[in-house]
mmCIF file of C-alpha atoms in Angstrom:
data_model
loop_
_atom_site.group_PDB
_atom_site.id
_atom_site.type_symbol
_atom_site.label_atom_id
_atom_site.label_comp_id
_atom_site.label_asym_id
_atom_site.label_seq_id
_atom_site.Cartn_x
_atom_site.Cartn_y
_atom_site.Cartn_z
ATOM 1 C CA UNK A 1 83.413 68.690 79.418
ATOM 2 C CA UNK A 2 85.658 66.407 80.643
ATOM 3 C CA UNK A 3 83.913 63.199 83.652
ATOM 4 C CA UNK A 4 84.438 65.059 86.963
ATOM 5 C CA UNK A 5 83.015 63.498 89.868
ATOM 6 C CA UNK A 6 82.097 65.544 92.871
ATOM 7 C CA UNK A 7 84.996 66.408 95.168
ATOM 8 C CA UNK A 8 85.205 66.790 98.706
ATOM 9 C CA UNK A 9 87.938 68.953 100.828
ATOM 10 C CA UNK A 10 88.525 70.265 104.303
ATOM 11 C CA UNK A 11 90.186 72.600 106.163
ATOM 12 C CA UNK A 12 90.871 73.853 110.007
ATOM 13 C CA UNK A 13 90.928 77.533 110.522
ATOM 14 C CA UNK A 14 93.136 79.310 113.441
ATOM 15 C CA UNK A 15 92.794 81.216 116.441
ATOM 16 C CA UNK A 16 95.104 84.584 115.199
ATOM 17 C CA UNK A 17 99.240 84.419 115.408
ATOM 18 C CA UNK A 18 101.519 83.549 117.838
ATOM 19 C CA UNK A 19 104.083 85.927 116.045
ATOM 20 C CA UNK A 20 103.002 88.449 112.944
ATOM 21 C CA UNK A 21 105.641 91.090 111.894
ATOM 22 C CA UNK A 22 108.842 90.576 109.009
ATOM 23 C CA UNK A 23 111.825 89.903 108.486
ATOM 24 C CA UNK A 24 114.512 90.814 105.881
ATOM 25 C CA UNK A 25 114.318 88.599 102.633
ATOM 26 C CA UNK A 26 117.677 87.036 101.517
ATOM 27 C CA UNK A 27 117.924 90.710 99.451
ATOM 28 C CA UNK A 28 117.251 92.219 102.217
ATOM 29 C CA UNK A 29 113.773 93.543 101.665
ATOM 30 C CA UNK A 30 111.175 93.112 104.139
ATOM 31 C CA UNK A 31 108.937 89.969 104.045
ATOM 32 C CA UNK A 32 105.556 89.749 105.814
ATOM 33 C CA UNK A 33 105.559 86.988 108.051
ATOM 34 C CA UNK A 34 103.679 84.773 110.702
ATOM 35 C CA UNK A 35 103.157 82.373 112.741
ATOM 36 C CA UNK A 36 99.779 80.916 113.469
ATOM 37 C CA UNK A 37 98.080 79.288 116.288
ATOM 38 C CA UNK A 38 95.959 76.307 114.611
ATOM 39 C CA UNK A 39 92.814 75.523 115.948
ATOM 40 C CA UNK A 40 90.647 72.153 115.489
ATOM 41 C CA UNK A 41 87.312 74.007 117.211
ATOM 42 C CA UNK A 42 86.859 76.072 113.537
ATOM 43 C CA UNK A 43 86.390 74.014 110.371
ATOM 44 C CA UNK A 44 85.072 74.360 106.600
ATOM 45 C CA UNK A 45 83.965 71.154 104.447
ATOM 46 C CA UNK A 46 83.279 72.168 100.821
ATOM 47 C CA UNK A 47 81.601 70.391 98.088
ATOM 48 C CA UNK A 48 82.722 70.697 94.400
ATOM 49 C CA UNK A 49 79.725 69.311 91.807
ATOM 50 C CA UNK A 50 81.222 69.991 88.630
ATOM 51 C CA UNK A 51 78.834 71.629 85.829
ATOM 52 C CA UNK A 52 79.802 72.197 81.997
ATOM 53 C CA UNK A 53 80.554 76.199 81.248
ATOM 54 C CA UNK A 54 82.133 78.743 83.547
ATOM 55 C CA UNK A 55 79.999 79.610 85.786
ATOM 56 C CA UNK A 56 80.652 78.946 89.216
ATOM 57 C CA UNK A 57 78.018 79.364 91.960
ATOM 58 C CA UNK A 58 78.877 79.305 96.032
ATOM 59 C CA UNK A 59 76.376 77.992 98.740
ATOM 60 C CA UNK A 60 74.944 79.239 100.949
ATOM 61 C CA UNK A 61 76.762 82.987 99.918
ATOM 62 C CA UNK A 62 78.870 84.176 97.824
ATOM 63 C CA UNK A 63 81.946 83.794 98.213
ATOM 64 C CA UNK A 64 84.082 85.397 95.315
ATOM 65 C CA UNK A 65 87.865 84.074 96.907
ATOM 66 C CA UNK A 66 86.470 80.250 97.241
ATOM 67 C CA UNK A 67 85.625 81.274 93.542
ATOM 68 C CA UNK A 68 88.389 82.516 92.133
ATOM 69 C CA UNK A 69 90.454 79.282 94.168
ATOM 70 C CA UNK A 70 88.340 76.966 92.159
ATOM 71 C CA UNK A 71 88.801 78.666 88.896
ATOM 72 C CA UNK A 72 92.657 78.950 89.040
ATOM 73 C CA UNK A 73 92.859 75.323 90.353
ATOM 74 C CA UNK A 74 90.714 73.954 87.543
ATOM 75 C CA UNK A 75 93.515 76.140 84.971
ATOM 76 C CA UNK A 76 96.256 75.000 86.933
ATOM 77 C CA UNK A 77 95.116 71.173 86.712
ATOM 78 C CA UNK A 78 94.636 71.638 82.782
ATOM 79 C CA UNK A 79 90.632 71.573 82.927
ATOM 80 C CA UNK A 80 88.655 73.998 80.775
ATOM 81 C CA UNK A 81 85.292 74.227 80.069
ATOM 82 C CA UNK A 82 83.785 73.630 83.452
ATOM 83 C CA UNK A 83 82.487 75.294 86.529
ATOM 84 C CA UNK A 84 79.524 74.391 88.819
ATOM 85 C CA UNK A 85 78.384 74.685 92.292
ATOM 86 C CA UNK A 86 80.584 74.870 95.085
ATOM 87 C CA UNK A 87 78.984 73.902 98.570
ATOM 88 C CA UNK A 88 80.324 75.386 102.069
ATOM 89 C CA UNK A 89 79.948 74.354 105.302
ATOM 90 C CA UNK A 90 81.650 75.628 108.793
ATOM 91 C CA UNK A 91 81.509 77.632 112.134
ATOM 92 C CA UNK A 92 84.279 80.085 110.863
ATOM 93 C CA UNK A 93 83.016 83.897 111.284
ATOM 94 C CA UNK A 94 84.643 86.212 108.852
ATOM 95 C CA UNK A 95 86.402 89.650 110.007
ATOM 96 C CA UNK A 96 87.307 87.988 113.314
ATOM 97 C CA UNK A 97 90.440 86.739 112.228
ATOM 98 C CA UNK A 98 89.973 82.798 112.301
ATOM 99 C CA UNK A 99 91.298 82.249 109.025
ATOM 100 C CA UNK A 100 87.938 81.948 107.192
ATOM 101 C CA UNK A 101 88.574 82.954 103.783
ATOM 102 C CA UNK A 102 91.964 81.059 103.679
ATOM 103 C CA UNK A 103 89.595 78.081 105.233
ATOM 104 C CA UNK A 104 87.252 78.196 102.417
ATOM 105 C CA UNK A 105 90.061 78.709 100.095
ATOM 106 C CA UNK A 106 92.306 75.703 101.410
ATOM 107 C CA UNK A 107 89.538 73.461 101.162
ATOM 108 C CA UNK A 108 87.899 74.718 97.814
ATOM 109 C CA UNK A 109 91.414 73.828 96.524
ATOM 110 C CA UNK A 110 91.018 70.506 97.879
ATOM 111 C CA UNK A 111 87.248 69.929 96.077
ATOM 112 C CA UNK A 112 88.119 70.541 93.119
ATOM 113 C CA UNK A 113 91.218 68.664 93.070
ATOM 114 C CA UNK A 114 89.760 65.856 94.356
ATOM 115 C CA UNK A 115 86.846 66.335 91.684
ATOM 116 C CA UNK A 116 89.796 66.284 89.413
ATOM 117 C CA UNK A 117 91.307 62.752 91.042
ATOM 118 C CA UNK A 118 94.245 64.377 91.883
ATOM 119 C CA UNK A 119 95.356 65.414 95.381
ATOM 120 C CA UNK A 120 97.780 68.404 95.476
ATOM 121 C CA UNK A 121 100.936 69.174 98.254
ATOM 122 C CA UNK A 122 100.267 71.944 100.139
ATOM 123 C CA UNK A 123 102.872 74.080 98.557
ATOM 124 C CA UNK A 124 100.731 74.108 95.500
ATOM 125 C CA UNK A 125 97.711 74.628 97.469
ATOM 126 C CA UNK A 126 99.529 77.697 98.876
ATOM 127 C CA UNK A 127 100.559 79.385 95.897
ATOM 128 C CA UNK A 128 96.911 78.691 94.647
ATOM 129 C CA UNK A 129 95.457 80.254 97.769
ATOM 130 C CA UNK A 130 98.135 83.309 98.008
ATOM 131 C CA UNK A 131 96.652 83.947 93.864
ATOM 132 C CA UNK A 132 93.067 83.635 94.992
ATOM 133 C CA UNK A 133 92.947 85.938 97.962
ATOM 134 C CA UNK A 134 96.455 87.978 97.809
ATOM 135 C CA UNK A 135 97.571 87.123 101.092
ATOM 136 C CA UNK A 136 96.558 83.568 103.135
ATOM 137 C CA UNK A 137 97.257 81.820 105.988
ATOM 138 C CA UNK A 138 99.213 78.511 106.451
ATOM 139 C CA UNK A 139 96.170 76.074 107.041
ATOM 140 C CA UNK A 140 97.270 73.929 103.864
ATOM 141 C CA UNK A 141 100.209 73.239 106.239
ATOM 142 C CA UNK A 142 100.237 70.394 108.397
ATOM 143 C CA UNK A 143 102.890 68.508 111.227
ATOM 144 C CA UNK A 144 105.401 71.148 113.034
ATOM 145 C CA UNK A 145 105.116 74.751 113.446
ATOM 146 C CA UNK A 146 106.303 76.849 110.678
ATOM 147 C CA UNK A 147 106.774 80.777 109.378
ATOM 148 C CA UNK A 148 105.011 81.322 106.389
ATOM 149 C CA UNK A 149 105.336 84.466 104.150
ATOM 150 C CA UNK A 150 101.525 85.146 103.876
ATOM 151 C CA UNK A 151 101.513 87.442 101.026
ATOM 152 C CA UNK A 152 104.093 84.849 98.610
ATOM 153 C CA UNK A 153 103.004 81.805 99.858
ATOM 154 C CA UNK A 154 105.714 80.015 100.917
ATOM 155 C CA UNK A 155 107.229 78.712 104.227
ATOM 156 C CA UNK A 156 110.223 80.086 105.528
ATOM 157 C CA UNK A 157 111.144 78.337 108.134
ATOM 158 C CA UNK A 158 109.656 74.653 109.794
ATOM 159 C CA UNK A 159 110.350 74.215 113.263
ATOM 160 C CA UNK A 160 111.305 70.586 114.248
ATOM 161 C CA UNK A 161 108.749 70.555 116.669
ATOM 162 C CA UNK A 162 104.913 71.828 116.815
ATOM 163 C CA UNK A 163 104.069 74.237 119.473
ATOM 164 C CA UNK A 164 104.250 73.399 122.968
ATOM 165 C CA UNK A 165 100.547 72.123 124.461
ATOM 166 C CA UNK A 166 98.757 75.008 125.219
ATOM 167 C CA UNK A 167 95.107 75.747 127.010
ATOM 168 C CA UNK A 168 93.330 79.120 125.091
ATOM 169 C CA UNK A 169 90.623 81.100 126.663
ATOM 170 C CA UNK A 170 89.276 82.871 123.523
ATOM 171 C CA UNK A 171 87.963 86.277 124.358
ATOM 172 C CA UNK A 172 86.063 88.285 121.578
ATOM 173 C CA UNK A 173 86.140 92.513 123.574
ATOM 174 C CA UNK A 174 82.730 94.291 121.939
ATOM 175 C CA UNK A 175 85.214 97.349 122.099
ATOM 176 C CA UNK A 176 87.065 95.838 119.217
ATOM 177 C CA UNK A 177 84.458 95.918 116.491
ATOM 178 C CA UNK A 178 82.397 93.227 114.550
ATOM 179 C CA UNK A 179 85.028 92.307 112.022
ATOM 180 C CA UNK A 180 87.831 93.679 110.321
ATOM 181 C CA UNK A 181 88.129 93.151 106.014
ATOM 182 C CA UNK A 182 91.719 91.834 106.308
ATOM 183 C CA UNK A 183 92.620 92.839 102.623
ATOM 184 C CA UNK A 184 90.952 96.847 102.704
ATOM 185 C CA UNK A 185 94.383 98.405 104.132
ATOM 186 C CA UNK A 186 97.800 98.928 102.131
ATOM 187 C CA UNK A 187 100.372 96.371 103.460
ATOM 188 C CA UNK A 188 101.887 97.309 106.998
ATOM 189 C CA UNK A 189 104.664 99.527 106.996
ATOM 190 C CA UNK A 190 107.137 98.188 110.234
ATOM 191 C CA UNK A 191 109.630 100.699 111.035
ATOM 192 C CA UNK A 192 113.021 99.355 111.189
ATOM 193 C CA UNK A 193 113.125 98.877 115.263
ATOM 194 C CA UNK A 194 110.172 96.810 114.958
ATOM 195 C CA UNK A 195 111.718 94.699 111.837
ATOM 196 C CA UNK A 196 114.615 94.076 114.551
ATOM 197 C CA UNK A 197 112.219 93.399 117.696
ATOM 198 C CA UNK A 198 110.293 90.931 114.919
ATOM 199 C CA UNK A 199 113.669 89.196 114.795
ATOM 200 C CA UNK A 200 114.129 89.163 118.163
ATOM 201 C CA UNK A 201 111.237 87.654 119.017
ATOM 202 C CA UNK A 202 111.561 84.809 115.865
ATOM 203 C CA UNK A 203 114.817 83.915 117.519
ATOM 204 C CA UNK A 204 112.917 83.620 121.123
ATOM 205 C CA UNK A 205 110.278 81.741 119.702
ATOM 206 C CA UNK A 206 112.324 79.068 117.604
ATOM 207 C CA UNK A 207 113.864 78.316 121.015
ATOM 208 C CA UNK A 208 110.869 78.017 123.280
ATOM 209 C CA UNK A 209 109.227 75.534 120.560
ATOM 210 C CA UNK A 210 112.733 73.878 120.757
ATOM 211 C CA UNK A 211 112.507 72.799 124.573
ATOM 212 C CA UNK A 212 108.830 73.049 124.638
ATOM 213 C CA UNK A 213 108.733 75.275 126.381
ATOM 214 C CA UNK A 214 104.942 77.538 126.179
ATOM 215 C CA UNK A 215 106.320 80.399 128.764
ATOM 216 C CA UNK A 216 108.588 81.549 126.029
ATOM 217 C CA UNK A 217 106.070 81.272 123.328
ATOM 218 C CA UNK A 218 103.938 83.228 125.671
ATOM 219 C CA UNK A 219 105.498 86.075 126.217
ATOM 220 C CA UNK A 220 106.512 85.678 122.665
ATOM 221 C CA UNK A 221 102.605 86.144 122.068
ATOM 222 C CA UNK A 222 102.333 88.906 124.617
ATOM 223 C CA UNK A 223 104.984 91.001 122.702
ATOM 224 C CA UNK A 224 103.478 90.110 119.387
ATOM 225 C CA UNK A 225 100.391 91.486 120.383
ATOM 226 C CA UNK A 226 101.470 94.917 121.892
ATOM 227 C CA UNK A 227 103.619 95.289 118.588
ATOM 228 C CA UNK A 228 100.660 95.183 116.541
ATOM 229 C CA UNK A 229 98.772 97.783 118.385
ATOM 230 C CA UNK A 230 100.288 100.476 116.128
ATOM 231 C CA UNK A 231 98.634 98.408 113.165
ATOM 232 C CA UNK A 232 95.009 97.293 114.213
ATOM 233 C CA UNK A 233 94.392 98.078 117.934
ATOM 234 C CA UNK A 234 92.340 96.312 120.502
ATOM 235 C CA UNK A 235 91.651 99.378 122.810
ATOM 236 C CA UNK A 236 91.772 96.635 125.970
ATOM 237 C CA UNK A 237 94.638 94.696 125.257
ATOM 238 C CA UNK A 238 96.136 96.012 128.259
ATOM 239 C CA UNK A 239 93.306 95.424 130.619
ATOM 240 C CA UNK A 240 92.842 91.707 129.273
ATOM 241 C CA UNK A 241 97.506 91.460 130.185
ATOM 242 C CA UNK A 242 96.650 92.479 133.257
ATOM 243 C CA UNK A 243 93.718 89.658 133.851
ATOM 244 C CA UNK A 244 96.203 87.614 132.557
ATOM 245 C CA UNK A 245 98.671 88.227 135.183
ATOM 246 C CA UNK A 246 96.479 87.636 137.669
ATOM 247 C CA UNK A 247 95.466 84.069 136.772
ATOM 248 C CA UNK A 248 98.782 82.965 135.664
ATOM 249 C CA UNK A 249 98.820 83.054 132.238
ATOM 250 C CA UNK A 250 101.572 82.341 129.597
ATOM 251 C CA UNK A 251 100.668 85.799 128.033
ATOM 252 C CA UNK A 252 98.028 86.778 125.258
ATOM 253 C CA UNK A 253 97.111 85.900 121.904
ATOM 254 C CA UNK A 254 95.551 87.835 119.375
ATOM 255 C CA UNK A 255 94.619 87.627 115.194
ATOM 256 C CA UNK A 256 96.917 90.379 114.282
ATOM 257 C CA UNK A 257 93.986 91.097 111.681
ATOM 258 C CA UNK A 258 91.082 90.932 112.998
ATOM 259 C CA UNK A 259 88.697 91.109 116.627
ATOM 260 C CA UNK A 260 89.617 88.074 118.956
ATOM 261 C CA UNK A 261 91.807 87.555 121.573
ATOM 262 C CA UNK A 262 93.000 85.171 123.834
ATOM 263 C CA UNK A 263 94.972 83.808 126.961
ATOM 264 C CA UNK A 264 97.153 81.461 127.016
ATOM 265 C CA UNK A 265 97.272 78.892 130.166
ATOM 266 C CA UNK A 266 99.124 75.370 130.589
ATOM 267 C CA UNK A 267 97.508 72.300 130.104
ATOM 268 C CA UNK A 268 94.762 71.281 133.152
ATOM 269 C CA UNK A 269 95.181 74.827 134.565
ATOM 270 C CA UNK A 270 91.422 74.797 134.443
ATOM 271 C CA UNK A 271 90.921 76.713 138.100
ATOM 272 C CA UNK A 272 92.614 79.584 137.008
ATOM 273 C CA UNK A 273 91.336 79.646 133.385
ATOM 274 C CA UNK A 274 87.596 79.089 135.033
ATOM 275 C CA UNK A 275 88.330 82.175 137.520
ATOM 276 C CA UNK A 276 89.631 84.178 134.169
ATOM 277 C CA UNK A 277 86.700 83.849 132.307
ATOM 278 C CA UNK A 278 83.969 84.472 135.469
ATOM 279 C CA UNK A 279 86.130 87.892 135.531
ATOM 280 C CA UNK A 280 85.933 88.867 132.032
ATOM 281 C CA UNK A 281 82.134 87.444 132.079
ATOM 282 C CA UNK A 282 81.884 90.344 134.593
ATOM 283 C CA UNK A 283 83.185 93.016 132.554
ATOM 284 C CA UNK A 284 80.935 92.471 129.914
ATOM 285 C CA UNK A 285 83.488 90.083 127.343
ATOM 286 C CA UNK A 286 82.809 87.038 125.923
ATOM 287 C CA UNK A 287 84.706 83.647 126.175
ATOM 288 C CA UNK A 288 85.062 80.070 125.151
ATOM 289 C CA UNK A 289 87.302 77.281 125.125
ATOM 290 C CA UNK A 290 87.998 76.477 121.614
ATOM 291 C CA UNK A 291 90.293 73.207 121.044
ATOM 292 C CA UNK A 292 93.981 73.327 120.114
ATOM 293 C CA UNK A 293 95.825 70.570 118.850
ATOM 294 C CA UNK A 294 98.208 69.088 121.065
ATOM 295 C CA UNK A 295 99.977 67.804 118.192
ATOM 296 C CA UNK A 296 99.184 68.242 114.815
ATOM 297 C CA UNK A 297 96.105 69.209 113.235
ATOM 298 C CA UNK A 298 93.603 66.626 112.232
ATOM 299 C CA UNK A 299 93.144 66.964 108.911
ATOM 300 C CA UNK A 300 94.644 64.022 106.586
ATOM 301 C CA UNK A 301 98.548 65.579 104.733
ATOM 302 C CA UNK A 302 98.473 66.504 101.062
ATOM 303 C CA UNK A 303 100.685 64.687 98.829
ATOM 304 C CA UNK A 304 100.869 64.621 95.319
ATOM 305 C CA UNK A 305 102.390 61.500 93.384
ATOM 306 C CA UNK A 306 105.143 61.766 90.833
ATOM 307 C CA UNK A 307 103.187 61.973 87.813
ATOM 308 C CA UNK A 308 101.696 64.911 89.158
ATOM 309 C CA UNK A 309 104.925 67.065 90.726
ATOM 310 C CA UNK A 310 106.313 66.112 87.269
ATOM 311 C CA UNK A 311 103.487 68.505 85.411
ATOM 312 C CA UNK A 312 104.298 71.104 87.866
#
């Protein structure tokens, strides 16, 4: 076996999309795209202690995508002969859809490459991730808001800017279910009006990030949301608008595949986001006030050296 030391990575997770849907390809094909909103409140450390053989073991759980992420990293990195125990730690639920599996992915990939003495740039991390779980989010991704083609791992587009400060009121509805297995359905099926309103509201979105302005992104959000009712439905998505409305919220949020929602408020509206929550308390829904970034995320940028892009 070759001398591994224990690695160490991280990753955020997300609070759902500020824009799921697709887009043509340059052939003109549809491509899955999205947009998430990143979110420093959820988090995943994971510890890589190498072991001779294949094997690989998860703690506390299994966890078969972490798995496979260490596996194809430790083939892609040239190692052979070695597996071990991978440690993981975080506050991410599954099936809500937080980005947990992509979490525990992103930062498996990290472990192991850090185990290796190597660091790897995100686009590698992606492709790994997109190979270990099929489709994954963006959270290898740091700096300015981007579209990402979940299901090929790649970014489309980065904005020049990140996304405008923003206040979120998470709300988790019982009426929406415990959790959702994000990978049990075929791939969605948009019809070609929604392809073109998924344009639309790409176009809408670039330029409210552009000025900074969060009333676009919004009601970007808001439309986002209503266009993925036809796909996995929150049965009060219109009653949480409406609360919404009432407070003076940008719009709402949701993870296009799973259970939470949110609103969105500006920064240090914290009279109307207090009155919001005391009337969803009410109706029986639960809320918190996880943290966005009001920059960047936190977690330190991936960057490999030129030895290493050169074995790519």
């Amino acid at each position: 076996m070759p001398y591994l030391l224990m690695g160490r990575g991280e990753s955020h997770g997300h609070h759902g999309e500020i824009l799921q849907g697709v887009i043509p390809s340059a052939v003109g094909t549809p491509r899955p795209i999205l947009v998430t909103l990143p979110c420093l409140h959820y988090r995943v450390t994971v510890c890589f202690f190498p072991a001779a053989g294949n094997r690989l073991q998860t703690i506390p759980a299994a966890r078969p995508k972490a798995a496979r992420a260490a596996l194809l990293t430790l083939s892609c990195l040239g190692v052979s002969g070695v597996g071990g125990l991978l440690f993981l730690n975080g506050n991410i639920p599954p099936g809500q859809g937080l980005g947990s599996s992509s979490a525990d992915v992103t930062a498996t990939i990290r472990a192991v490459a850090d185990a290796c003495g190597q660091t790897l740039a995100p686009e590698r991390i992606a492709h790994l991730a997109v190979a270990a779980e099929t489709a994954s989010d963006p959270l290898m991704f740091d700096g300015p808001a981007l579209v990402f083609a979940q299901r090929e791992g790649f970014v489309v587009e980065r904005f020049d800017n990140p996304l405008p400060p923003m206040e979120l009121l998470s709300v988790q509805d019982p009426a929406n279910g415990s959790g959702i297995d994000t990978l049990s359905g075929t791939p969605r099926r948009y019809e070609r009006q929604e392809m073109a309103r998924c344009q639309a509201l790409l176009e809408t979105l670039r330029a409210g990030i552009a000025r900074g302005d969060a009333g676009l992104v919004g009601a970007v959000a808001t439309a986002s949301a209503r266009l993925n009712q036809r796909f996995v439905r929150k049965p009060r998505l219109d009653e949480l608008e409406a609360v919404g409305r009432h407070h003076g919220a940008l719009g709402v949020q949701v993870a296009h595949s799973g259970t939470v929602m949110g609103l969105l408020f500006r920064p240090g509206d914290r009279d109307a986001i207090g009155a919001a929550r005391r009337q969803l308390a009410a109706r029986g829904w639960k809320s918190g006030l996880p943290e966005l970034p009001t920059s960047a995320p936190a977690i330190a940028p991936d960057v490999e050296d030129s030895a290493s892009n050169a074995s790519r």
